[in-house]
Structure formats: structure tokens, C-alpha cells
Short mmCIF file of C-alpha atoms in Angstrom, two decimals:
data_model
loop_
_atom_site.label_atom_id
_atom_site.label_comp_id
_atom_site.label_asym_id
_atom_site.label_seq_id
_atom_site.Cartn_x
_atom_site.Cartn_y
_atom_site.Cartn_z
CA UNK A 1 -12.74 17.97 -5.22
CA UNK A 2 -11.76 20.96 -4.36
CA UNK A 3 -8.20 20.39 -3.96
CA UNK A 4 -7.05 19.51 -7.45
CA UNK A 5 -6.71 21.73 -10.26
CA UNK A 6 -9.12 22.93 -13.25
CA UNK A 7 -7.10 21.17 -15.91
CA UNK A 8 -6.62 17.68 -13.75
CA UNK A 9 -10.21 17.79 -12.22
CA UNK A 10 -12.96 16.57 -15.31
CA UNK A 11 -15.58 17.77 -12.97
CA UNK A 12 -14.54 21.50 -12.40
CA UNK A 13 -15.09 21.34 -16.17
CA UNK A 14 -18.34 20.16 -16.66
CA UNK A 15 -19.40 22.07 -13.80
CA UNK A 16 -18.56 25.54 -15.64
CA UNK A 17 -20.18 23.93 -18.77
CA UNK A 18 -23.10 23.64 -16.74
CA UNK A 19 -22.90 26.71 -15.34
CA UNK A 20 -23.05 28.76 -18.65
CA UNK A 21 -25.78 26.44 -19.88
CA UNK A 22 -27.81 27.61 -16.55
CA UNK A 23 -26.97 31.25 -16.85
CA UNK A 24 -28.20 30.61 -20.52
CA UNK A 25 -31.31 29.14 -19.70
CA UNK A 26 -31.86 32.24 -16.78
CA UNK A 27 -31.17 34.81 -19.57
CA UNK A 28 -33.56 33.36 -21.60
CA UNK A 29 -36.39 33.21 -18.78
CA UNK A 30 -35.96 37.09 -18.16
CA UNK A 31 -33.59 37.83 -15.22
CA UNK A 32 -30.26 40.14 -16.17
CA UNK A 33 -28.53 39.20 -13.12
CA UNK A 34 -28.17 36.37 -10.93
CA UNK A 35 -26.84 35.87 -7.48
CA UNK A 36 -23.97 33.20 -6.92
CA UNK A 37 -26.17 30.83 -4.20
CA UNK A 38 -29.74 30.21 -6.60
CA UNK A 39 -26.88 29.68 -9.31
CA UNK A 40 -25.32 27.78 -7.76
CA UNK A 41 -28.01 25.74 -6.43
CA UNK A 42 -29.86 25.53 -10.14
CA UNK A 43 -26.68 23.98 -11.18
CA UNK A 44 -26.47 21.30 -8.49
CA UNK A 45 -30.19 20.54 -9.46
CA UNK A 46 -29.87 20.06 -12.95
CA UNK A 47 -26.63 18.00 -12.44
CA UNK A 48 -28.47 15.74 -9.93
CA UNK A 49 -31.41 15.89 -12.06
CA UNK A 50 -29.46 14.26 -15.27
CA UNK A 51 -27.73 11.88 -13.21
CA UNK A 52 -31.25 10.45 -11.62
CA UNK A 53 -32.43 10.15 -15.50
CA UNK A 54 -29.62 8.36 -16.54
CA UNK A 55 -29.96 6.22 -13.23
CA UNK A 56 -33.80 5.77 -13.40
CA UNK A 57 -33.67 5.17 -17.43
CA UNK A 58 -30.37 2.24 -16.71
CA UNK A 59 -32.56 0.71 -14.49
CA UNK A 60 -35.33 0.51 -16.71
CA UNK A 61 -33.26 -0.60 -19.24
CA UNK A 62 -31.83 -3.30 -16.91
CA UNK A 63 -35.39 -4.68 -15.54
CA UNK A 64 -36.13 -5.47 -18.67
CA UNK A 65 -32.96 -7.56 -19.54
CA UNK A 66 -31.04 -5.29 -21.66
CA UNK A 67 -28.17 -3.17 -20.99
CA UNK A 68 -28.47 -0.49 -24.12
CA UNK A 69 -30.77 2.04 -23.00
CA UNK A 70 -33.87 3.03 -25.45
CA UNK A 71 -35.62 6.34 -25.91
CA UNK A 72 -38.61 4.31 -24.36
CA UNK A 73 -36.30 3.41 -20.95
CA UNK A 74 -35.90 7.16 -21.05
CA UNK A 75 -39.35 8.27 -21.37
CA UNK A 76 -40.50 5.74 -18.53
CA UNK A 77 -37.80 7.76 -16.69
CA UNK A 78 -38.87 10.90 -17.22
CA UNK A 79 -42.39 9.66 -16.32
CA UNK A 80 -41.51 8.72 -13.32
CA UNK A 81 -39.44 11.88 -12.81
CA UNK A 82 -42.90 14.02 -13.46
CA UNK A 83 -41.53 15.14 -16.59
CA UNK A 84 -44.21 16.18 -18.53
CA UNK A 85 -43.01 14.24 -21.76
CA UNK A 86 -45.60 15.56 -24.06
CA UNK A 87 -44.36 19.17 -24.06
CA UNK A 88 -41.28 17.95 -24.67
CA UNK A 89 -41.33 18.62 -28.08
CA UNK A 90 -42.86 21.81 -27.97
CA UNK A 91 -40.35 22.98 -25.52
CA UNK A 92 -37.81 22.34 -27.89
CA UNK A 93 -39.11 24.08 -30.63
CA UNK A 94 -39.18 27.65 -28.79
CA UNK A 95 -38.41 30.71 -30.05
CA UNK A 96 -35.69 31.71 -28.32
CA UNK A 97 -33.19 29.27 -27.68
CA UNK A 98 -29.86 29.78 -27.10
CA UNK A 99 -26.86 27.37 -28.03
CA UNK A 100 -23.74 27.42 -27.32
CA UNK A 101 -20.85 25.34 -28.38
CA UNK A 102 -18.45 24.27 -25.65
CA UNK A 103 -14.94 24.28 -25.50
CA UNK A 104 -13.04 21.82 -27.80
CA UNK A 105 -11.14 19.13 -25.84
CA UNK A 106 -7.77 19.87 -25.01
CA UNK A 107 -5.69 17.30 -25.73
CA UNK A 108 -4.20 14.89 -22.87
CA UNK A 109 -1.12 16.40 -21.32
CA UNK A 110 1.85 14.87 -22.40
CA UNK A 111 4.11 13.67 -19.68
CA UNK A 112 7.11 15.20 -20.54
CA UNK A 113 9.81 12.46 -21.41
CA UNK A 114 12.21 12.97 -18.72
CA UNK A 115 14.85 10.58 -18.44
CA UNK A 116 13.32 8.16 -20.94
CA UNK A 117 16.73 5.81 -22.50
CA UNK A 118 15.34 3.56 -25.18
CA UNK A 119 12.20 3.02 -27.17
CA UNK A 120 9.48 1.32 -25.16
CA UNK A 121 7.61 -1.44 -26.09
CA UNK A 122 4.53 -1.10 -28.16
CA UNK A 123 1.48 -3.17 -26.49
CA UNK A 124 0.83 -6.32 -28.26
CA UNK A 125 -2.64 -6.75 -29.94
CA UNK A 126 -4.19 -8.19 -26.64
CA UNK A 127 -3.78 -5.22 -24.75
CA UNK A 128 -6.35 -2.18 -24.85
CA UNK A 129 -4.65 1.26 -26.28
CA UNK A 130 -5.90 2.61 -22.20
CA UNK A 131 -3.82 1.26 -20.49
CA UNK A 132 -0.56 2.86 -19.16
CA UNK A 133 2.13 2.30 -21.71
CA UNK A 134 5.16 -0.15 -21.11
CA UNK A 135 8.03 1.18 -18.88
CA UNK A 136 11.49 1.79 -20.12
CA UNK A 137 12.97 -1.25 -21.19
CA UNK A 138 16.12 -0.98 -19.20
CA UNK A 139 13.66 -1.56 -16.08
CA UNK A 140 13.07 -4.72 -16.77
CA UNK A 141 15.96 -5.84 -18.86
CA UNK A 142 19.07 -7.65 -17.10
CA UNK A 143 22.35 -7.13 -18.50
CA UNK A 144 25.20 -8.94 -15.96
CA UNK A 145 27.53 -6.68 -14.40
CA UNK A 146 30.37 -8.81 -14.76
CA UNK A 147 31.97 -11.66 -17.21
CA UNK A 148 30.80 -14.76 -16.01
CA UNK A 149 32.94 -16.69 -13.60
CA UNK A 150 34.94 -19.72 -15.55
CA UNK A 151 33.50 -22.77 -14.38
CA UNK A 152 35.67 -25.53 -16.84
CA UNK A 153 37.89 -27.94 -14.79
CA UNK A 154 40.79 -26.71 -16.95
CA UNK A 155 40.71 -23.37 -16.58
CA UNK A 156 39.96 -23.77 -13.12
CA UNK A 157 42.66 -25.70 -12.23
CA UNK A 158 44.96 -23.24 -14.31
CA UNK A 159 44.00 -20.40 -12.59
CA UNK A 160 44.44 -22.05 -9.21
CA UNK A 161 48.19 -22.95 -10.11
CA UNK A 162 48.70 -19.24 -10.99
CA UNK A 163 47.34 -17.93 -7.86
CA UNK A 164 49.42 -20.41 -5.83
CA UNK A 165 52.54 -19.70 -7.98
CA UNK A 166 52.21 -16.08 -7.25
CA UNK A 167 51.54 -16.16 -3.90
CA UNK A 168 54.44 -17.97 -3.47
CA UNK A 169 56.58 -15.57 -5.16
CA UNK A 170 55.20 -12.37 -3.64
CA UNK A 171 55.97 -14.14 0.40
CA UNK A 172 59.35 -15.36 -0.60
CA UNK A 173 60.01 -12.10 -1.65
CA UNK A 174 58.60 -10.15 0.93
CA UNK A 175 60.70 -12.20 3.27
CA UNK A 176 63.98 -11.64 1.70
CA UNK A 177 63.17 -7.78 1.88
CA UNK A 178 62.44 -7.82 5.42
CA UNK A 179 64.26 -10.49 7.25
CA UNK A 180 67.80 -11.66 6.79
CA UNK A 181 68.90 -12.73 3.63
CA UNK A 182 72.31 -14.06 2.04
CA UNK A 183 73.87 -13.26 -1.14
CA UNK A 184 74.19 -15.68 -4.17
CA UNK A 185 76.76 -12.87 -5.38
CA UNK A 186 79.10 -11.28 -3.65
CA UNK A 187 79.10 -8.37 -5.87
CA UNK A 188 75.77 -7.42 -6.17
CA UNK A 189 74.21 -8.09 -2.89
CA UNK A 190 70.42 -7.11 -3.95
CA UNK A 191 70.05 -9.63 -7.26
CA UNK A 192 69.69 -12.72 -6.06
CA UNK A 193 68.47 -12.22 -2.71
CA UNK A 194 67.95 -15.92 -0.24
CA UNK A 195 66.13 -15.91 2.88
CA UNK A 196 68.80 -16.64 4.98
CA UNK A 197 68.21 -20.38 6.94
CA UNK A 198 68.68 -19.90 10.40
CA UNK A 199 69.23 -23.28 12.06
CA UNK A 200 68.19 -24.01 15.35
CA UNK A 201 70.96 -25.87 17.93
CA UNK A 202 68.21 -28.26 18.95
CA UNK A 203 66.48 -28.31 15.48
CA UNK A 204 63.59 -30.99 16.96
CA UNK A 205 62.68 -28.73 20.25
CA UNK A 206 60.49 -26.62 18.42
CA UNK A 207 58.47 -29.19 16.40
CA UNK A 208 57.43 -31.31 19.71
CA UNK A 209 57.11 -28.17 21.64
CA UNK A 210 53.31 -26.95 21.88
CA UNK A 211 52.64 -23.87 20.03
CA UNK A 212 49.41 -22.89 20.97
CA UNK A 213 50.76 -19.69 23.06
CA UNK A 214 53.39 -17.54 21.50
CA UNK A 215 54.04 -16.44 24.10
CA UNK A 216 56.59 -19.38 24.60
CA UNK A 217 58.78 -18.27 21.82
CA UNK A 218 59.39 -15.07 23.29
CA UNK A 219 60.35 -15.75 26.43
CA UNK A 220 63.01 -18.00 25.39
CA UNK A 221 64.34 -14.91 23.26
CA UNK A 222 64.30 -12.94 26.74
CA UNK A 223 66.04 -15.18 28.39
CA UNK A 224 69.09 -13.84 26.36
CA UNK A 225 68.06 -9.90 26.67
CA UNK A 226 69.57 -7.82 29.57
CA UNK A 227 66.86 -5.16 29.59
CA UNK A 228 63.78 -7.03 31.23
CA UNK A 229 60.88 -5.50 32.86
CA UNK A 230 60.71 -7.93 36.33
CA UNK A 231 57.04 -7.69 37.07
CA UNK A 232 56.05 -8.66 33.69
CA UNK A 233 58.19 -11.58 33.72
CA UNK A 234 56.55 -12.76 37.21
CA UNK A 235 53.74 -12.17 35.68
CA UNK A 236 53.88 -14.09 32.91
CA UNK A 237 55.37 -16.81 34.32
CA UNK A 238 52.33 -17.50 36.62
CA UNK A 239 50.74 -17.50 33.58
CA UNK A 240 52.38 -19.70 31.43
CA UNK A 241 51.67 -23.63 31.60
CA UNK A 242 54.72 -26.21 31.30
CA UNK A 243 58.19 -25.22 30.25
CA UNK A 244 58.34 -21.66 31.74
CA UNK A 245 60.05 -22.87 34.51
CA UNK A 246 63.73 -21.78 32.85
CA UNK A 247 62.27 -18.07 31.89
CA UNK A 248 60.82 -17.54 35.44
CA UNK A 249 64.69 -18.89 37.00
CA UNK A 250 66.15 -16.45 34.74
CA UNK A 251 63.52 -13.57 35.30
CA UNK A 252 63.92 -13.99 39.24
CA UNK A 253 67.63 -13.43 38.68
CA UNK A 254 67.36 -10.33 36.47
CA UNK A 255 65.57 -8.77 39.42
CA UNK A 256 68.14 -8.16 41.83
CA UNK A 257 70.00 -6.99 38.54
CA UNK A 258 67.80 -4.28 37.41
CA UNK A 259 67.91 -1.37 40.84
CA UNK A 260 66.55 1.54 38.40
CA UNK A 261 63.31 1.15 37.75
CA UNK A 262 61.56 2.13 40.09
CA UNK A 263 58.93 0.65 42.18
CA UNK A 264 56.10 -0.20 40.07
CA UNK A 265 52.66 -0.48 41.61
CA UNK A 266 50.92 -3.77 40.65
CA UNK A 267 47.44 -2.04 39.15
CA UNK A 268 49.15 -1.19 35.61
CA UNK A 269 51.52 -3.68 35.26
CA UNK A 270 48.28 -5.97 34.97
CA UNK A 271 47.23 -3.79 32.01
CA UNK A 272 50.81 -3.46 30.94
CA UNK A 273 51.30 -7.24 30.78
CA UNK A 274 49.25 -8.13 27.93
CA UNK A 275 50.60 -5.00 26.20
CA UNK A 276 54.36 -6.90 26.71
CA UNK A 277 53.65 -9.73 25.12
CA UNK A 278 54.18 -7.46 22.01
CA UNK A 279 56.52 -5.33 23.70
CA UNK A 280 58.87 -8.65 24.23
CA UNK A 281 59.13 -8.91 20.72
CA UNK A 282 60.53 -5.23 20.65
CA UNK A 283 62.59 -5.63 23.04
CA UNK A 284 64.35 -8.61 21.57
CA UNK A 285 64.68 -6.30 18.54
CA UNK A 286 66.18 -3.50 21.00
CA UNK A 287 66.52 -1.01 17.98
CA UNK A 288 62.45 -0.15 18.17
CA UNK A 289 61.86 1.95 21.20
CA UNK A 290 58.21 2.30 21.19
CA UNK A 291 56.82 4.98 23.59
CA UNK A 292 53.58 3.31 24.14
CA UNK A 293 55.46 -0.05 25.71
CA UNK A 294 57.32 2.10 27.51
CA UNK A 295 57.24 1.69 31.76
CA UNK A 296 55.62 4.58 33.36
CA UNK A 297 57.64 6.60 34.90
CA UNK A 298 56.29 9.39 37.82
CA UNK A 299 57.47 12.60 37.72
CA UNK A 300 59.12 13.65 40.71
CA UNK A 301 57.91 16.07 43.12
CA UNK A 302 58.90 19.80 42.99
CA UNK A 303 59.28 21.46 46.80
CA UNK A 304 60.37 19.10 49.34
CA UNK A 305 58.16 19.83 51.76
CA UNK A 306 54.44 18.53 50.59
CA UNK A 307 54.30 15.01 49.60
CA UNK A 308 50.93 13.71 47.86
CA UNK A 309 49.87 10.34 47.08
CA UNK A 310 50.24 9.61 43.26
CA UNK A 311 46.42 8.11 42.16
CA UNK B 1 -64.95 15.14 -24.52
CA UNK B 2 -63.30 12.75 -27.37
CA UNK B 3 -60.48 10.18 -26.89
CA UNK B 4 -57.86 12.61 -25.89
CA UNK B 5 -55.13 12.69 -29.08
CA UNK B 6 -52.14 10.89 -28.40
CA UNK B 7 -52.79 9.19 -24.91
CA UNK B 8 -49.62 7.26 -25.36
CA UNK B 9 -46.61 10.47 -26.41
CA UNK B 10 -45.29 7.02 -28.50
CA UNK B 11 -45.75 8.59 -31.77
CA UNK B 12 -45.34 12.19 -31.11
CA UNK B 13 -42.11 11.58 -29.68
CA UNK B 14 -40.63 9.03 -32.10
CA UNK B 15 -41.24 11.74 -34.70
CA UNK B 16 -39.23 14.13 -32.61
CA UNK B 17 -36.60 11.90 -32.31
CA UNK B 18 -35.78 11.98 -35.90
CA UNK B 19 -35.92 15.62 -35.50
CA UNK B 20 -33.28 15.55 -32.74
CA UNK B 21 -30.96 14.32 -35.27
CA UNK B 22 -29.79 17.97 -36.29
CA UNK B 23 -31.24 19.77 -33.07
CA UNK B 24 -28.88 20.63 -30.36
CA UNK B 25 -29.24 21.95 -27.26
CA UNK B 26 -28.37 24.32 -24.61
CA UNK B 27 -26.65 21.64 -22.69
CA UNK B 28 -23.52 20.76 -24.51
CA UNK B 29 -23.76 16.57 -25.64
CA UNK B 30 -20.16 16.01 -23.85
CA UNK B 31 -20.91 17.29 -20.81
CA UNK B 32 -24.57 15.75 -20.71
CA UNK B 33 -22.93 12.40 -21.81
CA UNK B 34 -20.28 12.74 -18.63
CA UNK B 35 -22.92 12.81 -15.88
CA UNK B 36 -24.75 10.03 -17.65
CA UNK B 37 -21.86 7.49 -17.50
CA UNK B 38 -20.54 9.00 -14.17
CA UNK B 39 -24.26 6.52 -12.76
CA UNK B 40 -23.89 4.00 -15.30
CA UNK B 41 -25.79 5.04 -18.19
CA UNK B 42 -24.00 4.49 -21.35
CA UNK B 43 -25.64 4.81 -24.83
CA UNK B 44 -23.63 5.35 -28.26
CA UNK B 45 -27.49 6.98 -29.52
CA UNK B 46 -26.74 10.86 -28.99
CA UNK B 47 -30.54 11.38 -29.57
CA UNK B 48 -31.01 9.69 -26.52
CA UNK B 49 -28.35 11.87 -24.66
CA UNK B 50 -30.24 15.08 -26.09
CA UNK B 51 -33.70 13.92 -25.40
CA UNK B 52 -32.52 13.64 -21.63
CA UNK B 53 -30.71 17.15 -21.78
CA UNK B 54 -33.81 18.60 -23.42
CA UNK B 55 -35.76 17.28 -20.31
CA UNK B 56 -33.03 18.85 -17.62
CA UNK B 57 -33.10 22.07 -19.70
CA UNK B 58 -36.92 22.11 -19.27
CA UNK B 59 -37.04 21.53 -15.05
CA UNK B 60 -34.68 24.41 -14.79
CA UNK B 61 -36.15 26.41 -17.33
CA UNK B 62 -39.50 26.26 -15.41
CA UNK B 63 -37.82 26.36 -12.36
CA UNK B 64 -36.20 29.78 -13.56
CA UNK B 65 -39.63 31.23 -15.07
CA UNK B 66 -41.75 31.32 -11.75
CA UNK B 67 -38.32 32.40 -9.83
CA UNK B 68 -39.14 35.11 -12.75
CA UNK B 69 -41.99 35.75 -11.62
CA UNK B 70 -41.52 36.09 -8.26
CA UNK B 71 -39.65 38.69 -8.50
CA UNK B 72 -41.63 40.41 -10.91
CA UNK B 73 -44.27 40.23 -8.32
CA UNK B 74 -41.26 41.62 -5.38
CA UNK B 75 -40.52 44.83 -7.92
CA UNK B 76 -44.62 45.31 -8.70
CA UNK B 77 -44.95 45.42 -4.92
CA UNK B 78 -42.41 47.42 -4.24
CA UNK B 79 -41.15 50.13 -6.57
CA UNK B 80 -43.77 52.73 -7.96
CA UNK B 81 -42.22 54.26 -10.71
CA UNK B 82 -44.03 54.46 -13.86
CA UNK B 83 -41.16 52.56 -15.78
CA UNK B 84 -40.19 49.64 -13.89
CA UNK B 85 -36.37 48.93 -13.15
CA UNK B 86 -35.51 46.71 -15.87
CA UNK B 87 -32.47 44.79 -13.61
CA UNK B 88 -34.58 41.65 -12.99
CA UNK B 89 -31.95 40.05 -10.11
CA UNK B 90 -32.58 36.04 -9.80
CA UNK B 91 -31.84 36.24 -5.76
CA UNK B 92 -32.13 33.23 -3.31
CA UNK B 93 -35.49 34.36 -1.85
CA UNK B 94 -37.55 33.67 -5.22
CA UNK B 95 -35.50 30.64 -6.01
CA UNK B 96 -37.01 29.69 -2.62
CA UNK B 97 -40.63 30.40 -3.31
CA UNK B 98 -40.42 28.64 -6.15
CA UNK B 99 -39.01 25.50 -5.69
CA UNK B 100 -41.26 25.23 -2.42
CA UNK B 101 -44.12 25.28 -5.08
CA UNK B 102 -42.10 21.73 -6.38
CA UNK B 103 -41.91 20.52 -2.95
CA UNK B 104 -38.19 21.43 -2.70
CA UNK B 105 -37.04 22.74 0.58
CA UNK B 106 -33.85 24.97 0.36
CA UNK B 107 -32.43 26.04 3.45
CA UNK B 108 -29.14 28.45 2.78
CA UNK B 109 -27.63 29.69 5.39
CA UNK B 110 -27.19 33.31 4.54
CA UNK B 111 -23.19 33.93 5.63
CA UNK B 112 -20.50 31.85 6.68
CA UNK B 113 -19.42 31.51 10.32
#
């Protein structure tokens, strides 16, 4: 109780009511001053004192099957209290009595309307005035996001031949700016621009081949490159299925052809060879030199005389 | 020795009720009224709520008098003056001796630790 403020706290309010009534009541028996403690504990009497009458007087009231208490449920409480009831009225009428008229209610604090958006809902007639009042209404009120996805066969169906129209248009394009095309035109070579049909010698090899490894495809495109790296084409070969028997011929026979590079050790070409796999592609290109697909090449030793093991 | 008058306070006090009607005392109605429903005792009457805080008013009032004189007793005893010292202090130790008269026992311990 002692942790919340005066202006939250109803008791801390009471309690100083009480307190000037006490004081009032001391004043009027004599004494000038008081000490804090016998204050102190005259005010937790008399507030324990009222709430036994009220408790003693309900359960009067309640024995005798009524819940409104009567002046009589109060006198059998004060009865039982030891009250002496009959001086009651001649206590009241003393000389000397001393009111005093407590504070006027403050009003309720306001919770300041932060970040209130919209009138709130007045309680309908059902609900008590005590209760908390209704939140904002844009807690509780759904407005969609977004327009309602089309859900009509025709519309659908529309939209579906669009999307496939233009995705057709944006790859064929794409294709002619990045692969080979020919010209409709001769003048103007970027108009009209056709992916250019490459036809294959043996146009039904590559339709019963199996595709399920590229890398297939670029070994035969090796086959025709000068600059081949030998260990990866060993390599690879061992792990290709059927039909690598032609790459791995022509590999084999690139390797007595190829006396620069130099002896590579077999740890990295392991980790090199699934790096090649792209690197084949490049090298079919030949015009992309890519440093990370690169061999490795060891520096060479500077003074004859010491020669360490390369890690 | 008669019939003592009034053996019941019945009629005595429903008279004062009416009189409570304009009679207000020390012990504000509000604050009377808060420790009242604070146990469960609710009554719309506020006669009823003042006859109640008329009989709290009275147990401290007598509570306060023979604290009173206590300690009129204390300065009689102690100072010899001719004109007594008119500060009459309400201090724990009367409070004491005179609730012990009502069979309450207050124990205060005199400083904190």
C-alpha cells in the first residue's frame, strides 16, 4: 500500500481523512499536541473499529434474511461491540463539536487520448456505464490489404494467356541478345533480331542420348578444344557412365600434348574437378579467363640452395 | 427503584434518528461510507452511516479523554509550578494506560532497528 501514490491509492485518502477527524476529536478532549505512534494507533483503531460495525451489523442483517442493513442491525452491533447505545444521543449533542468538511472529490483522471484514430463505440444499453470503454475501432475492424484475387474462369484463363505470352516474349528476346542471332535485314542488323538455329550433324544423337549429367555435353565440346587440363579429364572420365569412352581417348592423347603445366599433385585437382565442370564451359568459350578456374601454379623458389617441401 | 425508563434505547434512538437527518459529524459520511463497503456493508440510508460514525467517534473520544487524564495525572505528579504547563502532549505511554483499562494491549516498539 505503500508503494502507490496519494492520488491512485483511495486508502492513503481516507486514511488522512481519518487522521484529521482523530486529531479533531484529541483537540476536543484537551491535549495540544500529539505524538505520531498513539496517532497513529487511534487511527488504526477507529478504522478497524468501523469496519467490525459494518461487519457485525451485515451479519445481523444477513441472519435475519435480508441484505439492507437497518438502524436496528446496527444497534445489535454496537451492542455487541459494548457500545453503550444509550449515550449515544447525548454524545452527539455536546457542546463542543467540531466538523469539518472534507475535501471535494477530484474528478477521475482522464487518460490522456494518445494515439486515439476514430470515435469509439458507445456501449449499448446492456452494458453498465463501469465498465472500461470500447477500444479504438481500427483494433478490431478488418480492412483487406489487397484487391481480392480474381477467381472467374474467364479472367483467369485471360490472365494465364498473358503471362504465358509474355514470358515467351521476354526468353526469345533475351536469347537473341545473348546468343547468336541472324538478321532478317541486312541493313539494320539490331531490328529484327532471330535466334540463330544451329543444326546439329547428327540431329537425333542428342534426343536418345541421356541427359541426366551435363556433364556429357561438355565434354563432347572439349573434345574439339586444344587447351585441356589432363587430370581433370582423367578424372572425369572415371566418373562418367556410358559414352565417355571417346572424351577419355581424346583426353589421354592431349596429355602427351600439353608438357607445360606442371606437375599437379592429385589433393586439389579433386577439389578442382567439380569446380571444371563449370570451368569446361569457359574454356569452350576461351574468351572468359576466369582467375578462380585457373590451375595453381607454385611459385618458384628464390636461392638455389634450400629446397622446402610445398604443403 | 422503578422500572428503569427506556430499558429497550428503541424509542430514544428512533427519535434521534430523525434528528440525524441534518446532524453531521466529525467523521466525514464518504470516508465512513468507504470502510463500510470495503467489509460488505452497503446501505443507501446515510443516517445509518452517521449513527455508526457517531459510535466510532465516541470509542476514540473516550479513549482520548482518560489518555487526557493520564497525563494530567503525569504533569500533577511531576511539575510544581503554581500554573501548570498548559502543552497537554497525547504521548504513547498514556495511550497505553488507557487502553489497558479496555483490555487493549499495545506493545510499540520504541525505535526502529
Amino acid at each position: 500500500m505503500a508503494t502507490s501514490s496519494d492520488t491512485s491509492n483511495p486508502h492513503f485518502a481516507r486514511r488522512k481523512a481519518l487522521k484529521v477527524a482523530v486529531t479533531h476529536l484529541c483537540v476536543e478532549a484537551g491535549f495540544t499536541n500529539a505524538d505520531e505512534s498513539p496517532l497513529e494507533t487511534l487511527i488504526e483503531m477507529l478504522q478497524s473499529y468501523l469496519s467490525e460495525l459494518g461487519r457485525s451489523a451485515q451479519a445481523f442483517c444477513e441472519l435475519s434474511c435480508r441484505t439492507t442493513p437497518l438502524m436496528s442491525d446496527v444497534v445489535m452491533a454496537c451492542v455487541e461491540m459494548g457500545v453503550d447505545v444509550k449515550s449515544l444521543p447525548t454524545y452527539a449533542r455536546r457542546a463542543n463539536k467540531s466538523v469539518f468538511l472534507p475535501p471535494a472529490q477530484s474528478a477521475p483522471t482522464a487518460h490522456p487520448r494518445s494515439l486515439q484514430v476514430g470515435l469509439r463505440k458507445q456501449h449499448p444499453t446492456h452494458i453498465p456505464d463501469y465498465l472500461p470503454p470500447f477500444p479504438d475501432p481500427h483494433t478490431y475492424i478488418q480492412t483487406p490489404t489487397h484487391k481480392k484475387a480474381m477467381s472467374e474462369y474467364q479472367l483467369v484463363r485471360e490472365k494465364a494467356a498473358t503471362q504465358k505470352r509474355d514470358v515467351e516474349l521476354a526468353l526469345t528476346k533475351f536469347v537473341a541478345k545473348t546468343g547468336e542471332t541472324e538478321c532478317l535485314f541486312q541493313d539494320d542488323p539490331y531490328a529484327f533480331p532471330l535466334i540463330a538455329n544451329c543444326p546439329k550433324p547428327v540431329a537425333y544423337r542428342s534426343v536418345l542420348l541421356p541427359k541426366d549429367q551435363e556433364l556429357e555435353l561438355y565434354t563432347e565440346e572439349d573434345t574439339t578444344s586444344k587447351e585441356l587440363e589432363t587430370p581433370t579429364a582423367a578424372q572425369r572420365a572415371e566418373a562418367d557412365s556410358a559414352a565417355a569412352q571417346k572424351p577419355e581417348s581424346a583426353g589421354n592423347s592431349q596429355d602427351a600434348t600439353t608438357p607445360q603445366k606442371p606437375p599437379v599433385p592429385p589433393d586439389p585437382a579433386v577439389a578442382a574437378a567439380a569446380a571444371n565442370t563449370a570451368g569446361d564451359v569457359v574454356n569452350a568459350d576461351s574468351q572468359i579467363d576466369n582467375p578462380y578456374l585457373r590451375s595453381i601454379q607454385m611459385p618458384r623458389l628464390k636461392g638455389g640452395g634450400k629446397k622446402y617441401k610445398w604443403a | 427503584m422503578g422500572p428503569r425508563e427506556g430499558r429497550t434505547p428503541g424509542p430514544n434512538l428512533s427519535d434521534f434518528m430523525m434528528q440525524l437527518e441534518d446532524y453531521t459529524p466529525t467523521i466525514p459520511d464518504s470516508v465512513t461510507s468507504f470502510y463500510l463497503n470495503k467489509v460488505g456493508f452497503e446501505v443507501s440510508d446515510p443516517r445509518i452511516v452517521r449513527l455508526i460514525s457517531l459510535a466510532g467517534q465516541m470509542f476514540i473520544s473516550d479513549i482520548a479523554n482518560d489518555a487526557l487524564q493520564h497525563c494530567k495525572m503525569r504533569m500533577s505528579g511531576q511539575t510544581k509550578k503554581h500554573t501548570k504547563d498548559k502543552r497537554l502532549t497525547l504521548s504513547m505511554e498514556d495511550l497505553t494506560l488507557a487502553l489497558a483499562e479496555y483490555g487493549i494491549n499495545v506493545k510499540k516498539p520504541h525505535y526502529y532497528t
